[in-house]
XYZ file of C-alpha atoms in Angstrom:
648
model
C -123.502 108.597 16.326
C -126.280 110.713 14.882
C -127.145 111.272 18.981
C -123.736 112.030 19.880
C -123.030 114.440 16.973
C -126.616 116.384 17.302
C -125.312 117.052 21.245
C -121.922 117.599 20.095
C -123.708 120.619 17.976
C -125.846 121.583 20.803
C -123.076 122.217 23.006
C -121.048 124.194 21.025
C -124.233 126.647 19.911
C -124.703 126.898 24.121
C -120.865 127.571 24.226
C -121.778 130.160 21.324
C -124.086 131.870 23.106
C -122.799 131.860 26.453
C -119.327 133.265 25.295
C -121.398 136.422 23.491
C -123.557 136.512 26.309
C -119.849 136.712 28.632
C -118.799 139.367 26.287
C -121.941 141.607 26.754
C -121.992 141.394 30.593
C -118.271 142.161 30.388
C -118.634 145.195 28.207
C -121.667 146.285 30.492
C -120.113 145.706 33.687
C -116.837 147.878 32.049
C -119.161 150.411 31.255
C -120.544 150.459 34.846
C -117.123 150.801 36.042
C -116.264 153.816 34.197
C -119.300 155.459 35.203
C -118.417 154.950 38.574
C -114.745 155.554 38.882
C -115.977 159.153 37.100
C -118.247 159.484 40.256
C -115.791 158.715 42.199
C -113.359 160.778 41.317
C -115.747 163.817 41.431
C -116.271 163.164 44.976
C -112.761 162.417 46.271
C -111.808 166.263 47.622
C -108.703 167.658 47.309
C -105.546 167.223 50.334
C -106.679 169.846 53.380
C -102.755 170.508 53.113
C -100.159 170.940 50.865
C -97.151 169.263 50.712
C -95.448 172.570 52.340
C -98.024 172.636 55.392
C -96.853 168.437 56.065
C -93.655 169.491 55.714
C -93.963 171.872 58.249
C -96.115 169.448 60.201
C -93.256 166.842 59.814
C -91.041 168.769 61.445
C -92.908 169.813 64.023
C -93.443 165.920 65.109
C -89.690 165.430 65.156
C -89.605 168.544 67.505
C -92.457 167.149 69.711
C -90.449 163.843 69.935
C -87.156 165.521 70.342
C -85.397 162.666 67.601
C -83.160 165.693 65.532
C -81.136 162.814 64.673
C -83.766 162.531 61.586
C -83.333 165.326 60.521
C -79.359 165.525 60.750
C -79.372 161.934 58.999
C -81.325 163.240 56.308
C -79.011 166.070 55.462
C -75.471 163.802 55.852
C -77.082 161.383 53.667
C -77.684 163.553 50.988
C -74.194 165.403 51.471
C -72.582 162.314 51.622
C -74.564 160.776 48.342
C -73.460 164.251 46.720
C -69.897 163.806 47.355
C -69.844 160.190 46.244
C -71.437 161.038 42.684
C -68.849 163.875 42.670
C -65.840 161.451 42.815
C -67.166 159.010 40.981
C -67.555 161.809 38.454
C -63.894 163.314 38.547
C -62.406 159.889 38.981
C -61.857 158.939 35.426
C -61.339 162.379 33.811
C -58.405 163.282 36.642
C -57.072 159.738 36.114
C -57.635 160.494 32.344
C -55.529 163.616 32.697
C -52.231 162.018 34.588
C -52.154 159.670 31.592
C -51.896 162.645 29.317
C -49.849 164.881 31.368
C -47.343 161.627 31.236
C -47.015 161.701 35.412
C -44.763 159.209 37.237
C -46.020 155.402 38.101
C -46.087 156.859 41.909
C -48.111 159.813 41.305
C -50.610 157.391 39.108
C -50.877 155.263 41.858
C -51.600 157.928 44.513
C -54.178 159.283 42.827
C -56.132 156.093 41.973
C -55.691 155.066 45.770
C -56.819 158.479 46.993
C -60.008 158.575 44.788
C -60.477 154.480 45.830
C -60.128 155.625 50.056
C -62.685 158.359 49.399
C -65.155 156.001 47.984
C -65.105 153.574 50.557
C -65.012 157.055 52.893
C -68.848 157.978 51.189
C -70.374 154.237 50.982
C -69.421 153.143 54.732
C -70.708 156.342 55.573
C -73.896 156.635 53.837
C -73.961 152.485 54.838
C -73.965 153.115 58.429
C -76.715 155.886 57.873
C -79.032 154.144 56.465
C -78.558 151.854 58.648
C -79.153 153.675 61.743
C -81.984 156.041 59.903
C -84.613 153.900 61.101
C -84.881 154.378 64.635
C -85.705 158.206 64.906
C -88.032 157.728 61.720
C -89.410 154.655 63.538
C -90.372 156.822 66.853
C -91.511 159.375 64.934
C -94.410 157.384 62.975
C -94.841 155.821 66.306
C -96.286 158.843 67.739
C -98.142 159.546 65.032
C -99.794 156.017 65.732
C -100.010 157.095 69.570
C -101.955 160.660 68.371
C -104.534 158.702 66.284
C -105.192 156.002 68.946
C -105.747 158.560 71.516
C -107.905 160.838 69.422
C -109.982 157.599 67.967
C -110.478 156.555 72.104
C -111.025 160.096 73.242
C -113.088 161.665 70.334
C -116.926 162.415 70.825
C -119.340 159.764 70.807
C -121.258 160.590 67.775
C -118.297 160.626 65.427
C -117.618 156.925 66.397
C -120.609 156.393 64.515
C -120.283 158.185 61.678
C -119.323 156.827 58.597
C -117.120 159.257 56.920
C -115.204 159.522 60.207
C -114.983 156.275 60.247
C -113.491 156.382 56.575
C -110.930 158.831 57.448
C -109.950 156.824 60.461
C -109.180 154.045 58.825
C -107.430 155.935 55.986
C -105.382 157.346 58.737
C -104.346 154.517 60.348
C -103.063 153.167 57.271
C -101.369 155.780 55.956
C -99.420 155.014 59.422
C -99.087 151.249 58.953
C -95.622 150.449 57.826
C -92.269 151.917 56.452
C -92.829 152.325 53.090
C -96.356 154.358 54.183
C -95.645 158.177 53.571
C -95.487 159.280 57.255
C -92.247 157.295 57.366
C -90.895 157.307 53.416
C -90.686 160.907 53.684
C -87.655 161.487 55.061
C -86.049 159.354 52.060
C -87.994 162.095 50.109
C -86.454 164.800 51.693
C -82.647 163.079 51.786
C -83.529 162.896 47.329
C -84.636 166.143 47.545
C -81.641 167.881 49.211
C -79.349 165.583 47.300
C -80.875 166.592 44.069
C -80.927 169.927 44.346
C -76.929 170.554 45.426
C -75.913 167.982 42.597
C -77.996 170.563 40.027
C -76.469 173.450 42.102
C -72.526 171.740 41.559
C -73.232 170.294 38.039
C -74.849 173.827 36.423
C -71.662 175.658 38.044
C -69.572 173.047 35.982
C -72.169 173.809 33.049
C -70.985 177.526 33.111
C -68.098 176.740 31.023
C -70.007 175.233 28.326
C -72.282 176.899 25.746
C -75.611 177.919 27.251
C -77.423 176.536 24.429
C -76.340 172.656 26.140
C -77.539 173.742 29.643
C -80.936 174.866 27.654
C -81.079 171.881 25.466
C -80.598 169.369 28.693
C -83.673 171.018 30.793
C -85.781 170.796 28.329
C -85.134 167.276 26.911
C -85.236 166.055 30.552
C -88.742 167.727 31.617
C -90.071 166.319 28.255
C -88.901 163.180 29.090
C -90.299 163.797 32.730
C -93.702 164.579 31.402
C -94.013 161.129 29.547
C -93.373 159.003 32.285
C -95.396 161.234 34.779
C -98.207 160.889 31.868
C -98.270 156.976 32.783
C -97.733 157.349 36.276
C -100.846 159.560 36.725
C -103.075 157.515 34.297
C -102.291 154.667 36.326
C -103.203 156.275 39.543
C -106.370 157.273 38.100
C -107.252 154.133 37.577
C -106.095 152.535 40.262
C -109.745 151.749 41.379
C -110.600 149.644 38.279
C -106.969 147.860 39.110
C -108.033 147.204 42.265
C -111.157 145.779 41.331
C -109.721 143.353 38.949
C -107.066 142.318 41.355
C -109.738 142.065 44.077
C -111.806 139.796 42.204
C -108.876 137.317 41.432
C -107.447 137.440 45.211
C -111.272 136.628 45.986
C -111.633 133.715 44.215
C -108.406 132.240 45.127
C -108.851 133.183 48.520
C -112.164 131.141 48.619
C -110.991 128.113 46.815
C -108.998 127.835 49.760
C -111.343 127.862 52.696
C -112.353 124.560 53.975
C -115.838 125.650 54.326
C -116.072 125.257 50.594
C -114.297 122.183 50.361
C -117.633 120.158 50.593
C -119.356 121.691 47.624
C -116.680 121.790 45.819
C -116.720 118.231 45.594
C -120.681 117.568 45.732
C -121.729 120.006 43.382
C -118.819 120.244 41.231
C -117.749 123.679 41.753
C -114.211 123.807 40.533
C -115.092 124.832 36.929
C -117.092 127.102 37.724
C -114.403 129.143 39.612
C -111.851 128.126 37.676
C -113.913 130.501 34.946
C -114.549 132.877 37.207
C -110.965 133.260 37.798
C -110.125 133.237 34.579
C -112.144 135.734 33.383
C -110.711 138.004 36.393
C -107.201 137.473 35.279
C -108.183 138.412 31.297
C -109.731 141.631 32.668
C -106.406 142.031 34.615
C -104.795 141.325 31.675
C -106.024 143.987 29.527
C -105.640 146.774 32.060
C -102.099 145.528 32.505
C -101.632 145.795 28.635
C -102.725 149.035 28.429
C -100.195 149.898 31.045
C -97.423 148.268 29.374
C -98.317 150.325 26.208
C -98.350 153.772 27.883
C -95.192 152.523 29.555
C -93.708 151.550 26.026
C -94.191 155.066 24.217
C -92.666 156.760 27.273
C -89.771 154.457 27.058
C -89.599 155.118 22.951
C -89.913 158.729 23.421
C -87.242 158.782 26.682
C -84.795 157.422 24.123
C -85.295 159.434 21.739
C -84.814 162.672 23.688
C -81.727 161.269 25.153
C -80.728 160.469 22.334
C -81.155 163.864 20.808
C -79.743 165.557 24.101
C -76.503 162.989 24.130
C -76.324 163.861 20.447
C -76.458 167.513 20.210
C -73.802 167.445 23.674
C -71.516 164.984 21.651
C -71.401 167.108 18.825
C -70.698 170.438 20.795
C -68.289 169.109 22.970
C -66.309 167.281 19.745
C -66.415 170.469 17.758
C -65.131 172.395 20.749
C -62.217 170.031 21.184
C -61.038 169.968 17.618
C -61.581 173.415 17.171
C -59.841 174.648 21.139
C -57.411 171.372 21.511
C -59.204 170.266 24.652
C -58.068 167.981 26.323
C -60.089 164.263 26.694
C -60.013 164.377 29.970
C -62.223 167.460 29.462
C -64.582 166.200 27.339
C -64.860 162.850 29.495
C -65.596 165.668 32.384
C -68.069 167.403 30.655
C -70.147 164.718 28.521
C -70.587 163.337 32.045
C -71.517 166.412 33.243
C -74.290 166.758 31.284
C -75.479 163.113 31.546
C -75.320 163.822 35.608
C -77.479 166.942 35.338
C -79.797 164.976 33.820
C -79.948 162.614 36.415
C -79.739 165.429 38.492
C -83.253 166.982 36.928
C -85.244 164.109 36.857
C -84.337 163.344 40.442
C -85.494 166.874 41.338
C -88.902 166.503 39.353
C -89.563 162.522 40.866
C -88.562 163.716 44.320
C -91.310 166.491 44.546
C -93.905 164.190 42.524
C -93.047 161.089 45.037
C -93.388 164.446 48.168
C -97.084 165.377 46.930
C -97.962 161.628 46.962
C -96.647 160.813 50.669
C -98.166 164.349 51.635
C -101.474 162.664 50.552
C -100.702 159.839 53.727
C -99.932 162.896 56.264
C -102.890 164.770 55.248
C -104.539 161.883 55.731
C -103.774 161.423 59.470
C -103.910 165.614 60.198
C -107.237 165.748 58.526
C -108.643 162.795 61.209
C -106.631 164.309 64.311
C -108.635 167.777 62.959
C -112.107 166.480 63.024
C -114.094 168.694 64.961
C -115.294 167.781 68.411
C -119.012 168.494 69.243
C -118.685 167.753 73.335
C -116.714 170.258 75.003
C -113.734 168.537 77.052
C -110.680 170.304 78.779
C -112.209 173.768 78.130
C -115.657 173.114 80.122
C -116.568 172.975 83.673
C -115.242 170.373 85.652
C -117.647 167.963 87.566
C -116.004 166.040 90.825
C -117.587 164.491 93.716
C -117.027 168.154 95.705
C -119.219 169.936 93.175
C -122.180 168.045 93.623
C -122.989 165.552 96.548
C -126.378 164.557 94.896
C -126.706 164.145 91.508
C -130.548 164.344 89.935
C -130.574 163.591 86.257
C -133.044 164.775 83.668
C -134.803 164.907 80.245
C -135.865 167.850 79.464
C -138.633 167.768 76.490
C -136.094 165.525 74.460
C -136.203 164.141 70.957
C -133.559 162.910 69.224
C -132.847 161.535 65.193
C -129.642 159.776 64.156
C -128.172 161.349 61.568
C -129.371 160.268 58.143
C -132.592 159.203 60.052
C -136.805 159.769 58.286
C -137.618 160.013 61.584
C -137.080 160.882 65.377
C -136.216 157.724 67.805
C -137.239 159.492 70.314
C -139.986 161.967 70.806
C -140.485 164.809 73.476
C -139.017 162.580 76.254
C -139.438 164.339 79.607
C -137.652 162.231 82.776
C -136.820 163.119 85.860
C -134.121 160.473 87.692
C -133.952 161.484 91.669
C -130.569 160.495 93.342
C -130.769 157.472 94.506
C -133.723 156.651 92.916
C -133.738 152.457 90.807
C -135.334 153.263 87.310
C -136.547 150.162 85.000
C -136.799 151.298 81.224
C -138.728 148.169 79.487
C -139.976 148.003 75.823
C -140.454 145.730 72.486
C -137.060 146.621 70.585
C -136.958 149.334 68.416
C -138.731 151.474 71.120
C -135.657 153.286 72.072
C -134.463 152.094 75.015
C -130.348 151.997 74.350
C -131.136 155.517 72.875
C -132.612 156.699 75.918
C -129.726 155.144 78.208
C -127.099 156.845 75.695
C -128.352 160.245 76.166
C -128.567 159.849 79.846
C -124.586 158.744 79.812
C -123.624 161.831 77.667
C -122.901 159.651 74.649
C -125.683 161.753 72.733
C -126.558 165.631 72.796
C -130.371 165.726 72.121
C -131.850 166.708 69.318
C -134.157 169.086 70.990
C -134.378 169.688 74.744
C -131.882 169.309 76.989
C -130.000 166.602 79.092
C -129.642 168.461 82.777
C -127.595 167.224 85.783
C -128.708 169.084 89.290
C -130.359 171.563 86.634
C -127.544 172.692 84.249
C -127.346 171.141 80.662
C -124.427 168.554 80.477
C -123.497 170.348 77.559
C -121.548 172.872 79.824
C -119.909 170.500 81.502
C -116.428 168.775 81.046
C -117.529 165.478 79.185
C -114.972 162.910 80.382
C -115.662 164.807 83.882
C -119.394 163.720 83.580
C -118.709 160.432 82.440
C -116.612 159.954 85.581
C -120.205 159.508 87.458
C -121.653 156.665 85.475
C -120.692 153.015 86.194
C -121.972 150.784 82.936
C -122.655 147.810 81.728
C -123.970 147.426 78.311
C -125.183 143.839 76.119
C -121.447 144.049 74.391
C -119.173 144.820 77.252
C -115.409 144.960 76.650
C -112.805 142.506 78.547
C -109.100 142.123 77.255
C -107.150 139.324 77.597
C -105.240 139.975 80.490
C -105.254 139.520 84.288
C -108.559 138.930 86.015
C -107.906 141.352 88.310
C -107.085 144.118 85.554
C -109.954 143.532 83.827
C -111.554 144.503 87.164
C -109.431 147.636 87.581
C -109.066 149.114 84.378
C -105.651 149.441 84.551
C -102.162 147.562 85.817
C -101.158 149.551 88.214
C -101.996 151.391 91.539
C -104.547 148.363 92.116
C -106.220 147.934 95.805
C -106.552 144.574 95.574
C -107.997 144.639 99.140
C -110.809 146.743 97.177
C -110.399 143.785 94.354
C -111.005 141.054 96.701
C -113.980 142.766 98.320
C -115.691 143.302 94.879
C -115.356 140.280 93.739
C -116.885 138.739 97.118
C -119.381 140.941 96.761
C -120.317 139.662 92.622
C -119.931 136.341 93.728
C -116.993 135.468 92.156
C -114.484 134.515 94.907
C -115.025 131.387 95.406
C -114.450 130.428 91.351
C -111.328 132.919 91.730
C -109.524 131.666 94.410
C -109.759 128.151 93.511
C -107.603 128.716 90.273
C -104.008 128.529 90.135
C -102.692 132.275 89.703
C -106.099 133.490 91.277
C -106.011 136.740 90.725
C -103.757 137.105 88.368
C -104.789 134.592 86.100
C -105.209 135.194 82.610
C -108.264 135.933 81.297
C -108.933 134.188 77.516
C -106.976 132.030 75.280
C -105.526 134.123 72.299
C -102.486 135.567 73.495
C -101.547 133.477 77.215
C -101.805 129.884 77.079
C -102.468 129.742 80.914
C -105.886 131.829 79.866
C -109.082 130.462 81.061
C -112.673 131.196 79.470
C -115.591 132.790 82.340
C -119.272 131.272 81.358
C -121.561 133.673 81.325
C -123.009 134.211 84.515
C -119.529 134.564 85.893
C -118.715 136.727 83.484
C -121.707 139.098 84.333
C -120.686 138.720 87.927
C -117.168 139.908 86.731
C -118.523 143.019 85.252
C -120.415 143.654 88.608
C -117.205 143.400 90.461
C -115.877 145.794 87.986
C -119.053 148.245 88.360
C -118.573 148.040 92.275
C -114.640 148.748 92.222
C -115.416 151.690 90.431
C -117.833 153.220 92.914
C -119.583 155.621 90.666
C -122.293 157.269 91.546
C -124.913 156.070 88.800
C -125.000 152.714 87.423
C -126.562 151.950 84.012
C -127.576 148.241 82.930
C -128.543 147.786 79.038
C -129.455 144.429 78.525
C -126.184 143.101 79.413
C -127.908 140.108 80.686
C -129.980 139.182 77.139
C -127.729 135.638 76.667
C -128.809 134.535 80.141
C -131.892 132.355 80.778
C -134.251 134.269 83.536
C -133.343 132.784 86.483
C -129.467 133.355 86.185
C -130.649 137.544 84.821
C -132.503 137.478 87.749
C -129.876 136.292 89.791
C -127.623 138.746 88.484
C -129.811 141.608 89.046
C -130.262 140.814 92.482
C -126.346 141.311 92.959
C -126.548 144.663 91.405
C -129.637 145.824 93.338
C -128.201 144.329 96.449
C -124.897 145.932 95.977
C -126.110 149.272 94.491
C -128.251 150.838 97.320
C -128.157 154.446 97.989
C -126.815 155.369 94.218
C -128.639 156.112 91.367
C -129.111 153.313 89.056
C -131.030 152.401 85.511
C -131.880 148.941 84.556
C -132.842 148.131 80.638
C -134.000 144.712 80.733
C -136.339 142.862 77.968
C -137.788 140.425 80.974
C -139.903 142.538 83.029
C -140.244 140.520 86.128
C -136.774 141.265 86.523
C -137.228 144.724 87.052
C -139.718 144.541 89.746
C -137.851 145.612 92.421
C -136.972 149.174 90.948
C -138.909 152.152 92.371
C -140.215 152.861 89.140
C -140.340 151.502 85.581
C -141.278 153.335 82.622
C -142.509 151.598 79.530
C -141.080 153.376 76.120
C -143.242 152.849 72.839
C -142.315 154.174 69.760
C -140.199 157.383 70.777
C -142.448 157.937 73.805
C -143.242 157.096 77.976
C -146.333 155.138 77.330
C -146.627 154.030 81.141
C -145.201 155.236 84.025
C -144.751 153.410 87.592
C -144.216 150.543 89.922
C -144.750 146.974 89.141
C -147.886 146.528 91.061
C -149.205 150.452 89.594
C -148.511 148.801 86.258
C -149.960 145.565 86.462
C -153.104 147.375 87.868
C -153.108 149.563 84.941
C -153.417 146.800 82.390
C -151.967 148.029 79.957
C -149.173 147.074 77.525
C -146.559 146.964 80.279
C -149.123 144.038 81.828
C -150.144 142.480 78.850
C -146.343 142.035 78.090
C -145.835 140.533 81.365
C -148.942 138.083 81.423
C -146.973 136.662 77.892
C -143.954 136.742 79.185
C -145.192 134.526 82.285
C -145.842 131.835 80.572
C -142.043 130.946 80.340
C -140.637 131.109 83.869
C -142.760 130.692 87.311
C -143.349 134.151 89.601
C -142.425 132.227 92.243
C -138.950 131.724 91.674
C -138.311 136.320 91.672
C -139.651 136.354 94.791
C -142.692 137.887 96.285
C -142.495 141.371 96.086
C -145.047 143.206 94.420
């Protein structure tokens, strides 16, 4: 018992100290989060454009998609909305008024059955609207979508790569990614807005006849009121980081608890308290930041009421005094006590219409800030390059070096090339040595630090850059297939195929044979994710896919990085034999990290650290003995000479 009790004790001192030690690491890890919600909030930068300039740019999108029909919905809507609140609103007073004026049963009934028709008149209207709003709104976010796809797949290499781009794409595609997004939710914004502003128009016109004081008194007591719930609102968004994170945390750990992967330890090492804490502590921190929402939420509640109550109050009062004092009638003061309780409604929809505005105009800045990224290749505006402009083309690197951005140092250093047409150039090199870099600047992907890319002489730079990438036929270690026909992946596109062209590539690559044996030859499916008819390529035939591909497309220079790496040597070999076979008479660059596979280029050059460390043939380079053969003479050991032949 003693035992048992002395444990007993132990335990709870360890529970002791592990709760304060829980408590410190929370209060520390709170403190970290302030710190860096402040940072962040000094570096978010302000919308490019106002909420006028994306309403401008709104329009302009319905324009460029000729769908008016949003537009004209948006204004019935709100004209219809306006008239319903207006019946509603003289509906009891007039009613109110036959009683007192004593008017026949008929008349009564009339009147009741004319206000009922116009009713149903404003809700099947506004009904059908909103029911057939969506379409134009629809095909307007939808080329949105289509402007960010096409500038992500047509924008300049380099911003691909960099990582606020990247940022803002993203951001812009999901400011674009449903209804309720901004770029859509707008034109609900705009149908408020209208509406809003002719019920204040109509309801301070039937104001007039009342005291000014009242018309004073409401604006006021509504803005105040305004200002207290836009308080909470904009402490909320504020820290909508830290409410992410909490929320975050507890999605994560539920999220995980249900992966099979951690089934197993869950039941060998006992895991499921240990999350079940870790949840729980997630869901207390959400807790508390939920509280202090509720709170903030609570005094602008409290002091809502209480300036309603003062503004209902002071209008009662007026409007009673008035009436004993003129004899007005109570059909008056029902029309005017519901006046001013509708041009309250009528303010605070004003005020939450433009506040909701500036938050979607966040979502279409978004998207015009990425469509306004600034290109750094010149496209439509420089000079084109076609097959009648040059009938040789003789590539070169001019005294090149070239950092990535954010780089200590240069990947490449002083690189002068020079790549005759029709000349077959190996580059070779440990990794890191800047071989893909090399190949990239070559293709146009890069503009050089320093020096100059030329074609026939004249820096790229001048030249139309989708023009100049029209001469290059690639394939790099992560080429890109889509699950569709085999003979599309082959063509690049669905239609205006030769498939005589087809057929002859793919005799060419090697391929026929496996092609024509399967069902829907051609035009089978290629992968398993979307057609169930798909079929998976191993990976030699998949490499002799992508030469079939790089033959159909007859370009003038071919570029090879690597794409071979997942192949053992004899199959790379193999495959390189196709494309040198295939290739002759065009220009064509081969990255490979086996060098005997190379040997049958004119020349290889062997890249070190930035730089052309040896320059050559095979046989000049063996003789050399120098890295390029010492490289080879390891390499060796692995695969027999014999079986690459016995040139060189």
């Amino acid at each position: 018992m003693d035992s048992l009790s002395s444990k007993k004790d132990s335990l709870s001192s360890r529970y002791v100290i592990f709760f304060i030690w829980d408590k410190i690491k929370e209060r520390s890890y709170k403190k970290e989060r302030r710190a860096y919600i402040k940072m962040e909030r000094k570096k978010n930068k302000k919308p490019q454009y106002n909420m006028w300039q994306n309403t401008k740019y709104m329009f302009q999108t319905v324009h460029r998609c000729r769908h008016y029909s949003v537009i004209v919905v948006c204004i019935l809507l709100a004209v219809f909305q306006v008239c319903s609140r207006l019946t509603e609103l003289f509906l009891s007073p007039v009613i109110l008024s036959c009683v007192e004026r004593a008017v026949s049963l008929k008349e009564l009934v009339g009147t009741i059955l004319f206000f009922s028709i116009l009713m149903f008149v404003w809700s099947g209207l506004t009904a059908y609207l909103k029911t057939a709003k969506q379409s134009g709104r629809i095909s307007v976010r939808s080329k949105m979508i289509v402007d960010l796809i096409y500038k992500a797949c047509s924008t300049s290499y380099p911003n691909l790569e960099d990582q606020d781009m990247i940022k803002m794409k993203q951001n812009a595609h999901d400011a674009v990614s449903g209804n309720h997004k901004g770029t859509e939710a707008v034109w609900d914004t705009y149908t408020m807005i209208i509406q809003n502003i002719a019920g204040f128009v109509i309801y301070l016109f039937l104001l007039t006849a009342t005291d000014p004081i009242i018309i004073g008194i409401t604006i006021i007591t509504t803005i105040l009121g305004y200002m207290a719930n836009l308080y909470v609102r904009d402490w909320r968004y504020n820290h909508k980081e830290e409410e992410a994170e909490y929320l975050n945390r507890s999605y994560y750990v539920l999220r995980k608890a249900e992966e099979v992967k951690i089934a197993k330890d869950l039941r060998i090492f006992g895991m499921g308290e240990w999350l079940e804490d870790i949840y729980n502590n997630a869901i207390r921190l959400c807790r508390r930041f939920f509280a202090k929402v509720e709170k903030r939420k609570l005094a602008a509640d409290i002091w809502s009421v209480l300036l309603a109550f003062l503004r209902n109050g002071i209008a009662y009062i007026y409007l009673l005094s008035i009436t004993l004092k003129q004899q007005l009638p109570a059909s008056q003061f029902l029309l005017y006590f519901a006046v001013v309780g509708g041009f309250t409604s009528w303010i605070n929809g004003i005020l939450s219409s433009f506040g909701k505005l500036y938050e979607q105009s966040i979502d279409i800045s978004k998207v015009r800030e990425f469509m306004d990224i600034k290109e750094p290749f010149i496209f439509e505006k420089g000079e084109k390059v076609t097959p009648a402009s040059f009938s040789e083309y003789c590539l070169e690197l001019k005294d090149v070096s070239f950092r990535y951005p954010g780089a200590e140092k240069d990947t490449l250093h002083h690189i002068n090339l020079l790549i005759q047409p029709g000349e077959k150039l190996a580059v070779v090199g440990l990794n890191g040595a800047g071989k893909t870099t090399l190949v990239k600047l070559l293709c146009g992907y890069y503009d050089p630090t320093e020096g100059q890319v030329l074609l026939n002489g004249r820096d790229i730079r001048q030249f139309n850059r989708k023009d100049y990438y029209t001469l290059f036929s690639a394939v790099f270690q992560e080429f890109s297939v889509l699950e569709v026909q085999l003979s599309e992946n082959i063509t690049q596109s669905y239609q205006n195929m030769d498939m005589e062209l087809v057929k002859e590539c793919v005799e060419k690559a090697g391929l026929k044979e496996k092609i024509e044996s399967l069902p829907q030859k051609y035009q089978t499916h290629l992968g398993k994710k979307i057609f169930e008819d798909g079929i998976e390529l191993s990976g030699g035939e998949m490499q002799r896919l992508m030469l079939a591909r790089a033959l159909y497309k007859n370009a003038p220079i071919l570029v090879l990085d690597e794409p071979t790496a997942a192949l053992d040597p004899l199959a790379e070999h193999d495959i390189y034999q196709k494309y040198h076979t295939m290739m002759k008479g065009r220009t064509s660059i081969y990255i490979s990290h086996r060098l005997a596979s190379t040997r049958f280029c004119d020349r290889i050059i062997y890249l070190k650290n930035g730089r052309i460390e040896e320059s050559g043939t095979h046989k000049e380079l063996l003789d050399f003995g120098g890295e390029y053969a010492e490289m080879f003479q390891v390499q060796s050991k692995y695969y027999k000479e014999e079986n690459y032949g016995t040139e060189g």
